Coordinates of N, CA and C in Angstrom, one line a residue:
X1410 N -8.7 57.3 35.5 CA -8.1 56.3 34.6 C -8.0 56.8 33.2
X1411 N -6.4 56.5 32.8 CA -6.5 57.0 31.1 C -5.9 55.9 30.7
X1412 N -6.5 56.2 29.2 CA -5.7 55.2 28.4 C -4.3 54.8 28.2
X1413 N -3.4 55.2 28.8 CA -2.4 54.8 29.1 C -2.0 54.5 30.2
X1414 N -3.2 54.3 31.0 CA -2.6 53.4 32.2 C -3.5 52.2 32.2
X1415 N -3.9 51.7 31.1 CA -5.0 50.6 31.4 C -3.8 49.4 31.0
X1416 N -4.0 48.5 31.7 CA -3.2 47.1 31.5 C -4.0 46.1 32.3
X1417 N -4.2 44.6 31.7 CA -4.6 43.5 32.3 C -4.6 43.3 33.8
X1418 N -6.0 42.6 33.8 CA -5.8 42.3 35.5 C -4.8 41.4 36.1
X1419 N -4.2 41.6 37.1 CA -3.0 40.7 37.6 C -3.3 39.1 37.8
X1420 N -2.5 38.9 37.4 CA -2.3 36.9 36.9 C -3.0 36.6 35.7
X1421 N -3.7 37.6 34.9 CA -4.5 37.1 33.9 C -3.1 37.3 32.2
X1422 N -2.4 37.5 32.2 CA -0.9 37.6 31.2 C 0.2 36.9 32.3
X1423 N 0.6 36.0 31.4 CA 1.6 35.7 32.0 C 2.9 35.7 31.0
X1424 N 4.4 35.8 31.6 CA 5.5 35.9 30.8 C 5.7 34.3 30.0
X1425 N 6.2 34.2 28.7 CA 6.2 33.2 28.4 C 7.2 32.5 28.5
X1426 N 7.4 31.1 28.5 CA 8.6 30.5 29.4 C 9.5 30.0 28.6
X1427 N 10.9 30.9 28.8 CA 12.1 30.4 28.3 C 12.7 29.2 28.5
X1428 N 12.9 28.1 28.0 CA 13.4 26.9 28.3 C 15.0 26.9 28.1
X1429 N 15.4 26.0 29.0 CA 16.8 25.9 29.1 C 17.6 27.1 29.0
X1430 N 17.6 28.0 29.6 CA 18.0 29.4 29.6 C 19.1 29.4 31.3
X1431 N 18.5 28.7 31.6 CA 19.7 28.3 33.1 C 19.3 28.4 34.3
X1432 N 19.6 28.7 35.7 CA 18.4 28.4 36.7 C 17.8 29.8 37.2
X1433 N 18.7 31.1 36.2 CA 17.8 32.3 36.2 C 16.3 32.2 36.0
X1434 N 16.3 31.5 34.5 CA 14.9 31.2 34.2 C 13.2 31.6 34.7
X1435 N 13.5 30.3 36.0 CA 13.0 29.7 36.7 C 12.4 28.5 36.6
X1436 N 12.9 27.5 35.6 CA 12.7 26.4 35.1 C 14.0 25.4 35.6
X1437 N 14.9 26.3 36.1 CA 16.2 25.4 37.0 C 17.1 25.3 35.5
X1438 N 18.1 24.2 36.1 CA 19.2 23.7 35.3 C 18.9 22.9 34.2
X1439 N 17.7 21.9 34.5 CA 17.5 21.0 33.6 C 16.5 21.6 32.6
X1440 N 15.8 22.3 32.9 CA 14.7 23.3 31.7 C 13.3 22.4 31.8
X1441 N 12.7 22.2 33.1 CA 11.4 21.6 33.6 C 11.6 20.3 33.1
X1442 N 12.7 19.7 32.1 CA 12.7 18.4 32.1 C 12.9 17.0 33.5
X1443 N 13.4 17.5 34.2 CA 13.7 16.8 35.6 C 15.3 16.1 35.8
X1444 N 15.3 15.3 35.9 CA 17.2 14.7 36.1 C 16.8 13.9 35.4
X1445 N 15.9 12.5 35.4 CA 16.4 10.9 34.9 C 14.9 10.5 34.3
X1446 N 15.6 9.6 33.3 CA 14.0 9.3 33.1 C 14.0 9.1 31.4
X1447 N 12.8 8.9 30.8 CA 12.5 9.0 29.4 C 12.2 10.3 28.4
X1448 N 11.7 11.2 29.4 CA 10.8 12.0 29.1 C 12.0 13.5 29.2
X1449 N 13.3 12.2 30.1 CA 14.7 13.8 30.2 C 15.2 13.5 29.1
X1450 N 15.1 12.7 28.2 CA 16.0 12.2 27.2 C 15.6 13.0 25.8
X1451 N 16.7 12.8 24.6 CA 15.9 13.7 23.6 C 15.2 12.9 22.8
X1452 N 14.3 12.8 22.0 CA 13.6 11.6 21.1 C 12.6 10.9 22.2
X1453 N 12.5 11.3 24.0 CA 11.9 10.1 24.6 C 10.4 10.4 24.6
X1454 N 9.4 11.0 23.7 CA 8.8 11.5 23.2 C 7.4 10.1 22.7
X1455 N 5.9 9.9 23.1 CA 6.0 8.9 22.8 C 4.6 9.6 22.2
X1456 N 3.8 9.0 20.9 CA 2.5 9.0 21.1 C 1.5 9.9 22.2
X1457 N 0.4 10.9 21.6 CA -0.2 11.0 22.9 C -1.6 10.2 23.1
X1458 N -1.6 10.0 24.8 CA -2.2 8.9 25.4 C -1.6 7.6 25.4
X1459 N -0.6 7.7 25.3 CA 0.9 6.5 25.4 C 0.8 6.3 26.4
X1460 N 0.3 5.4 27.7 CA 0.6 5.0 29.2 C 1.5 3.9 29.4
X1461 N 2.5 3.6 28.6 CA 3.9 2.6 28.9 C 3.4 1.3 28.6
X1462 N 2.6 1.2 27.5 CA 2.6 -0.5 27.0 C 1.1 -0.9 27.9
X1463 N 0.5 -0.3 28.8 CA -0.6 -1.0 29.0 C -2.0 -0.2 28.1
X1464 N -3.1 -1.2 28.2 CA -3.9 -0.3 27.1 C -4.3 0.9 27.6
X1465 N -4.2 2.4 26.5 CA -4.8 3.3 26.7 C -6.2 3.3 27.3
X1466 N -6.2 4.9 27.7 CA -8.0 5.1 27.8 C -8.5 4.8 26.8
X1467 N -8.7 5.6 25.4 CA -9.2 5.8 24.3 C -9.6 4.2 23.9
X1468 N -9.1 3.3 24.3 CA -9.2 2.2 23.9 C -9.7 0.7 24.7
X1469 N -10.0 1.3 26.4 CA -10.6 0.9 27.5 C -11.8 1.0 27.6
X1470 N -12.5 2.2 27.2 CA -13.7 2.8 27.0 C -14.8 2.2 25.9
X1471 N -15.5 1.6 26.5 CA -16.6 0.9 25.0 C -17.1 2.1 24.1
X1472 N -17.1 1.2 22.7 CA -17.8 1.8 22.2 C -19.5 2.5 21.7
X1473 N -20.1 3.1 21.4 CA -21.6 3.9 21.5 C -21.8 4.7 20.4
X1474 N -23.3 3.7 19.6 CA -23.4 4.5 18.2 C -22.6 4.6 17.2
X1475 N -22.9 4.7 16.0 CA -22.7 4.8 14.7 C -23.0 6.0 13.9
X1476 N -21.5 6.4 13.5 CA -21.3 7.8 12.4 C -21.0 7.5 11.2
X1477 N -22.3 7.7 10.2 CA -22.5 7.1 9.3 C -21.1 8.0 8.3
X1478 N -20.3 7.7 7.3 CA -19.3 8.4 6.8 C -20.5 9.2 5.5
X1479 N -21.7 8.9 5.1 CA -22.6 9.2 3.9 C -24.0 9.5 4.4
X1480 N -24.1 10.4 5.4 CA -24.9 10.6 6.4 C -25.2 12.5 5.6
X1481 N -24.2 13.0 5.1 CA -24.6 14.5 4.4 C -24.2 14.1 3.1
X1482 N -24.8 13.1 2.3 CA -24.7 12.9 1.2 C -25.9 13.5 0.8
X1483 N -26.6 12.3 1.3 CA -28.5 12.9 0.8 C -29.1 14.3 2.0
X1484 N -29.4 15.6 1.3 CA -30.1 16.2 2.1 C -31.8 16.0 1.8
X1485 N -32.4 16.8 3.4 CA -33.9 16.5 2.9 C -34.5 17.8 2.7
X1486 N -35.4 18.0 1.9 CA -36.0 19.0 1.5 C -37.5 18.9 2.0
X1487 N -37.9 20.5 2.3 CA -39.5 20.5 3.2 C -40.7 20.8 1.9
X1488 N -41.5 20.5 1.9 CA -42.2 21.2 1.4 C -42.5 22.8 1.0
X1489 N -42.3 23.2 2.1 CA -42.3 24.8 2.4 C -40.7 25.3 1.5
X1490 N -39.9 24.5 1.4 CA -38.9 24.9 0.8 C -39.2 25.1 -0.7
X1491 N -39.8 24.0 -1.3 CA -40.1 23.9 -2.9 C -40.9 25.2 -2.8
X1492 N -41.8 26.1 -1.8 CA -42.6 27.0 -2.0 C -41.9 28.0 -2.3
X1493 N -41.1 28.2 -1.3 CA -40.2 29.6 -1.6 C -39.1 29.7 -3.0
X1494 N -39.0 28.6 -3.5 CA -38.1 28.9 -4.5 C -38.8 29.3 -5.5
X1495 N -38.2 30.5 -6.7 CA -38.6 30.8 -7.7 C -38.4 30.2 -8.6
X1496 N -38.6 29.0 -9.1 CA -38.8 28.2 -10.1 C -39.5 27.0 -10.2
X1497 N -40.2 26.7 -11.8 CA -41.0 25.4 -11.9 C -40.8 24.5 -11.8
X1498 N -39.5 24.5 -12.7 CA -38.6 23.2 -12.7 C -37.5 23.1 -11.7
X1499 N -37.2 22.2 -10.9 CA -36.2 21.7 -9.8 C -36.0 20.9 -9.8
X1500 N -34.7 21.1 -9.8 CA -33.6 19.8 -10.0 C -32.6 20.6 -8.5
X1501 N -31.8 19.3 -8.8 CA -30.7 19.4 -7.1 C -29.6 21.1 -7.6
X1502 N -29.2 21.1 -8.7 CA -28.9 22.4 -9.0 C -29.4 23.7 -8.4
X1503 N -30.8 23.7 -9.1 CA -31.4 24.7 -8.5 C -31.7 25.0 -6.5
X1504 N -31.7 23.4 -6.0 CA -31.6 23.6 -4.9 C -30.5 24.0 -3.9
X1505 N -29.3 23.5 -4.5 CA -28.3 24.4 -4.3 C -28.5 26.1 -4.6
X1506 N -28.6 26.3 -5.5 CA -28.4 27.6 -5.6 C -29.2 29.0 -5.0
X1507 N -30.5 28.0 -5.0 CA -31.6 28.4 -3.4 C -31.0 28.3 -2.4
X1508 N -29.6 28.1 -1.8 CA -29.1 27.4 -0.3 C -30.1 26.5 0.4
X1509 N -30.4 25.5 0.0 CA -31.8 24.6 0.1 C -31.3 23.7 0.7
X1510 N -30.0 23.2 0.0 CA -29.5 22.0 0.1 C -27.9 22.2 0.6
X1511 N -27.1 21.8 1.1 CA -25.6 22.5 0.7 C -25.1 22.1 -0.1
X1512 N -23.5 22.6 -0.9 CA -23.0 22.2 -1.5 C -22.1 20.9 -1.9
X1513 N -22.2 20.3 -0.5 CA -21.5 18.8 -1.0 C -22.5 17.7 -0.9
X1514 N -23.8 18.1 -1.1 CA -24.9 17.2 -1.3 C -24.3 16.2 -2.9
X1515 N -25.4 15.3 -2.9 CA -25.0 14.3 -3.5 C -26.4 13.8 -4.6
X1516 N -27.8 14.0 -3.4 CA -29.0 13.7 -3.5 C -29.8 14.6 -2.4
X1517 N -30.7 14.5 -2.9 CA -32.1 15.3 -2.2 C -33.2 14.5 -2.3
X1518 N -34.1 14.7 -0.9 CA -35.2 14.2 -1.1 C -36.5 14.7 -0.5
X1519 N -37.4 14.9 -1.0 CA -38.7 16.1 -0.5 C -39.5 15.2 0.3
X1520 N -39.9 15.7 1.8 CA -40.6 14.9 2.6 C -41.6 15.8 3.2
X1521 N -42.6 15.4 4.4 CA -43.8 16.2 4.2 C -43.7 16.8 5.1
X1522 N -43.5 17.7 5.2 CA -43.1 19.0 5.8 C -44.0 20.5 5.6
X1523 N -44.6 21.1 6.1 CA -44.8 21.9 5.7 C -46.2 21.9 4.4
X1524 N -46.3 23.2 3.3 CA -47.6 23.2 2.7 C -46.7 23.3 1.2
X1525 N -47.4 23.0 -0.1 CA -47.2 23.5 -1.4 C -48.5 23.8 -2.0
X1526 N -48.4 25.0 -2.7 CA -49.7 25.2 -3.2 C -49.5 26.4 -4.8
X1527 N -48.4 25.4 -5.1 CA -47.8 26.1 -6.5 C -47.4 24.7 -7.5
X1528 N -47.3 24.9 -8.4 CA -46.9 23.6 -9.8 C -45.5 23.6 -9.5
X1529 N -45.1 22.8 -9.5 CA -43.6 22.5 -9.3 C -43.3 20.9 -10.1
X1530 N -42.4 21.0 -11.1 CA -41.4 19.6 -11.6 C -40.4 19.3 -11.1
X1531 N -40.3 18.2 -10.5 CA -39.0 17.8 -10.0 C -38.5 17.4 -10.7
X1532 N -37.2 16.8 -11.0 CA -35.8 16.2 -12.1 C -35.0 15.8 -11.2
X1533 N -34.9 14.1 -11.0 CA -33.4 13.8 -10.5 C -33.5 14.1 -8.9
X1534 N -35.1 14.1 -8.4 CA -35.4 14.3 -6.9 C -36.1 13.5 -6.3
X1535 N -35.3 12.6 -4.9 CA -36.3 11.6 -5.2 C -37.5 12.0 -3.8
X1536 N -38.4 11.5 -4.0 CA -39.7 12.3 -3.0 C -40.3 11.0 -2.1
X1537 N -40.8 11.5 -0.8 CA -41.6 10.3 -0.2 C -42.8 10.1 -0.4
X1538 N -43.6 9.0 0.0 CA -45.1 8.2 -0.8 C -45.8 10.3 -0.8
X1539 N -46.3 10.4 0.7 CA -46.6 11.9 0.7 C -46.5 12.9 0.5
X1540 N -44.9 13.1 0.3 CA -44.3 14.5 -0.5 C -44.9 14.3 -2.3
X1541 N -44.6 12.9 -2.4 CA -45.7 12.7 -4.2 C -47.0 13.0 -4.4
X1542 N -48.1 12.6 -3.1 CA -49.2 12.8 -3.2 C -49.3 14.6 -3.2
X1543 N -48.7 15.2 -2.2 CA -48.9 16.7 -2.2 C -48.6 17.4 -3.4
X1544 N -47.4 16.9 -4.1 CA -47.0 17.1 -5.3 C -47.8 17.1 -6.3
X1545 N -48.6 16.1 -6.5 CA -49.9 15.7 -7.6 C -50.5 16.7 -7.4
X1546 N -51.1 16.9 -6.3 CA -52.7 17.4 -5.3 C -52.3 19.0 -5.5
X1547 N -51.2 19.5 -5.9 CA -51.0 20.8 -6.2 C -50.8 20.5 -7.6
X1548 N -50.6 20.2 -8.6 CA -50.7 19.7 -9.7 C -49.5 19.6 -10.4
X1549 N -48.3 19.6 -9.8 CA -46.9 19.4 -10.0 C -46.6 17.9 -10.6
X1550 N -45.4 17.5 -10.7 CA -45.2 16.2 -11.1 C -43.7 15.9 -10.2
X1551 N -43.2 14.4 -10.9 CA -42.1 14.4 -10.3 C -41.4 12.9 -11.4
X1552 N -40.1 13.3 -11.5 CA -39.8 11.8 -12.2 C -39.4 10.8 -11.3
X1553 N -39.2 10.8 -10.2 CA -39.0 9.8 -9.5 C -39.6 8.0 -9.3
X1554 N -38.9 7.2 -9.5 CA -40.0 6.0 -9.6 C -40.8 5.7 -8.5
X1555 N -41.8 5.2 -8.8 CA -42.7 4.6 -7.9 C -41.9 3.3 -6.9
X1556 N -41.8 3.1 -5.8 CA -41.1 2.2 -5.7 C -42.0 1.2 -5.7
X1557 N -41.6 -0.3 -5.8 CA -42.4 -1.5 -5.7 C -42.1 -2.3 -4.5
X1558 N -43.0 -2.6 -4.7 CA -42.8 -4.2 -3.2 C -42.0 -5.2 -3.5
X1559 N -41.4 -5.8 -2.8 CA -40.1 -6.9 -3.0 C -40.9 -8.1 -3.6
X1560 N -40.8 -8.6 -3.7 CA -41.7 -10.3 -4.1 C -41.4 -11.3 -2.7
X1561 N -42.6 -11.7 -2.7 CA -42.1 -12.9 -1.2 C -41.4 -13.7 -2.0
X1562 N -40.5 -14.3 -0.7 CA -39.4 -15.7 -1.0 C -40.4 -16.7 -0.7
X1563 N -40.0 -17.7 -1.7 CA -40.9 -18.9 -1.4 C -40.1 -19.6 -0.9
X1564 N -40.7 -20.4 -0.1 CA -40.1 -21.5 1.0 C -39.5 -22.6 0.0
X1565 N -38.0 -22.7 0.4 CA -38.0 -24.2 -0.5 C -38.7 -25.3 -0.5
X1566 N -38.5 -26.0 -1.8 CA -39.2 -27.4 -1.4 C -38.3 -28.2 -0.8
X1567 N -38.9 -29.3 -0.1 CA -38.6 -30.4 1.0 C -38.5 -31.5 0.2
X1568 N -37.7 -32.1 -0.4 CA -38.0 -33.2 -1.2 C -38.5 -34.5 -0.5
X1569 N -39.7 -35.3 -1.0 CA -40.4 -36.0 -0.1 C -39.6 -37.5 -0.4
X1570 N -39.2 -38.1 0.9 CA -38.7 -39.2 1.0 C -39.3 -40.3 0.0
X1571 N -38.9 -40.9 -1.0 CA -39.1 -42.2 -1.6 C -39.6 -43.7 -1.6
X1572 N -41.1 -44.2 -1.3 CA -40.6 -45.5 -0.4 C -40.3 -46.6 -1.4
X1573 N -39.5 -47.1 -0.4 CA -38.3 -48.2 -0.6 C -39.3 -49.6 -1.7
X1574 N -38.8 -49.7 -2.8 CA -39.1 -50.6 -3.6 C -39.4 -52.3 -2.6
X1575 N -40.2 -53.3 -3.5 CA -40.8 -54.2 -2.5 C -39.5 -55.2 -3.3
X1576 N -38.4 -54.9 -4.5 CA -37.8 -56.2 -4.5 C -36.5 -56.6 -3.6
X1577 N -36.0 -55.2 -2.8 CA -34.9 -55.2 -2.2 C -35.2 -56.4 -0.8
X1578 N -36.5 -56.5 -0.2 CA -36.9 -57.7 0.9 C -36.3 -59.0 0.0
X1579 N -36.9 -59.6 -1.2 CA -36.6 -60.6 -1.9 C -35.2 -61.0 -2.1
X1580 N -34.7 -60.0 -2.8 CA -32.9 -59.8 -2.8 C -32.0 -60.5 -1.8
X1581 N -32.8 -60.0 -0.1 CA -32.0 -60.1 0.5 C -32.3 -61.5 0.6
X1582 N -33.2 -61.8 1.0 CA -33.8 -63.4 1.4 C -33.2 -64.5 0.2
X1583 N -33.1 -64.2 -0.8 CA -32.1 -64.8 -1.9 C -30.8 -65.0 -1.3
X1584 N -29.7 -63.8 -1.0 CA -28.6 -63.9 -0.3 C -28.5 -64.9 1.3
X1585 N -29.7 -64.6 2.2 CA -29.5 -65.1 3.2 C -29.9 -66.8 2.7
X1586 N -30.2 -67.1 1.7 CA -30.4 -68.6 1.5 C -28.9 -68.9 1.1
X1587 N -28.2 -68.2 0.5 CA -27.1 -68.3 -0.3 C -26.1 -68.5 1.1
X1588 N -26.3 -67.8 2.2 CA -25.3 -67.5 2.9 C -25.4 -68.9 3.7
X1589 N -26.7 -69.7 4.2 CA -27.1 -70.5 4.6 C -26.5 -71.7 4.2
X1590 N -26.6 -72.0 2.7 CA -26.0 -73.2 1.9 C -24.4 -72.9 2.0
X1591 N -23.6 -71.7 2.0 CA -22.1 -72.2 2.5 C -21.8 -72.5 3.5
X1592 N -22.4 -72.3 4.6 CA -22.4 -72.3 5.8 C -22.3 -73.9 6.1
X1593 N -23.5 -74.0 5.1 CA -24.1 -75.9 5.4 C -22.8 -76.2 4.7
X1594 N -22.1 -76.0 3.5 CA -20.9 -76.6 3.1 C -19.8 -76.5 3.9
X1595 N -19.5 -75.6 4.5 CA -18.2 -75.5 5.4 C -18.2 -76.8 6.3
X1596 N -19.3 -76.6 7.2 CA -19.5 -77.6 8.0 C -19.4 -78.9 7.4
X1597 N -20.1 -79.3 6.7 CA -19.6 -81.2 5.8 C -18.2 -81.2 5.7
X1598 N -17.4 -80.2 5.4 CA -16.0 -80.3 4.9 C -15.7 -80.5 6.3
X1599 N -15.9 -79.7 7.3 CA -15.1 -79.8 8.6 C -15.5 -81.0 9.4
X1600 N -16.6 -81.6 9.3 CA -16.8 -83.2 9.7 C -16.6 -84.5 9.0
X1601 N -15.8 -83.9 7.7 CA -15.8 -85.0 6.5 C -14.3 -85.8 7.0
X1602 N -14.7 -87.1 7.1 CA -13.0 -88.0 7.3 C -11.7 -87.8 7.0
X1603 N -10.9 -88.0 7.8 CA -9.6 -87.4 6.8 C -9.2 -88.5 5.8
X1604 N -8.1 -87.9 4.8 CA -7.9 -88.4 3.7 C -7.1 -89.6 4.2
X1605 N -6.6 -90.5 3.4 CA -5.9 -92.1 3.9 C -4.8 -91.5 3.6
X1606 N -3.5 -91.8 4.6 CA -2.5 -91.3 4.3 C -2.0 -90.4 5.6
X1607 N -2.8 -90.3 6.7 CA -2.7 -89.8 7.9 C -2.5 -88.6 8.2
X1608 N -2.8 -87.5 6.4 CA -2.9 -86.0 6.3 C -4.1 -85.4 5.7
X1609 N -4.8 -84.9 6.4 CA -6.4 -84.3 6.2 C -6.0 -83.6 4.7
X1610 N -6.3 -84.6 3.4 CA -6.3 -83.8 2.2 C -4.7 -84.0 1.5
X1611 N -3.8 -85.0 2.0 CA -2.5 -85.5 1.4 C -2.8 -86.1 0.3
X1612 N -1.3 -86.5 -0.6 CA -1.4 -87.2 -1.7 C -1.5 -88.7 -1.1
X1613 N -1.9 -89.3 -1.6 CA -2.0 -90.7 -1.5 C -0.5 -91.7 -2.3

């Protein structure tokens, strides 16, 4: 074997295919488009995963899980990381520049990971309850706030139903006397004689 006789193994290169070149080709007359149809036409060309107006796969298939778009915003930093870097003060700069963090970070945050057993200031880093304690406990600091507890919601109040005044009974027993006495009037009028003159209430 010499180097000028080495060439690929057979079927692994193939020639690449001339289109519409004629039925020498070997793509025929039409150029692998076929005779009839959409796809023989020019422009008949649709979207891919286009299945003719019924719903696609991509879109048959349920969906699973959530990709957060701000998910490499915040990176996390180990403990063991703040060891190896050569400086006191760290800020997200410096952790970049240590390849700590990458460069399209946003935020950083030190969690417990690993050991520290050097002084280290953080700036603008925010740390978990135990990345703060290890931080102290090596005699570091950190500006990050303390976070607080929310405040409980207090239940609203229920406003307590009113009870009902004692003159509105009276009131009414006033009116039902009242309704009683026209009642008694209607009736006199409708049993009362007719007038002389042979019309219930005529002129005379």
């Amino acid at each position: 074997m010499e180097l000028n006789t080495l060439k690929p193994a057979p079927g692994s290169k193939h020639a690449r295919k001339r289109v519409a070149r004629g039925i020498g080709s070997g793509t025929g007359k039409t150029g692998g488009r076929g005779h009839k149809g959409q796809r023989a036409r020019s422009g008949g060309f649709h979207k891919v995963g286009f299945e003719g107006g019924q719903m696609p796969l991509q879109r048959r298939l349920p969906k699973r899980g959530f990709n957060s778009l701000t998910r490499d915003d915040r990176a996390e930093v180990r403990l063991s990381d703040l060891e190896r870097i050569n400086a006191e003060k760290i800020d997200l700069a410096a952790l970049k520049k240590a390849r700590v963090v990458p460069e399209a970070a946003l935020s950083a945050k030190v969690i417990v990971s690993g050991k520290l057993t050097r002084k280290v200031a953080l700036t603008g880093i925010a740390v978990s309850k135990g990345a703060r304690a290890a931080i102290e406990a090596a005699g570091g600091s950190t500006d990050a706030p303390i976070p607080q507890p929310r405040p409980k919601r207090e239940p609203k109040a229920v406003p307590v139903p009113q009870p009902q005044a004692q003159a509105k009974p009276a009131k009414a027993k006033e009116q039902s006397g009242e309704a009683k006495a026209a009642k008694a009037e209607r009736a006199a009028r409708r049993d009362a004689p007719p007038a002389p003159g042979g019309k219930k209430g005529g002129k005379a």
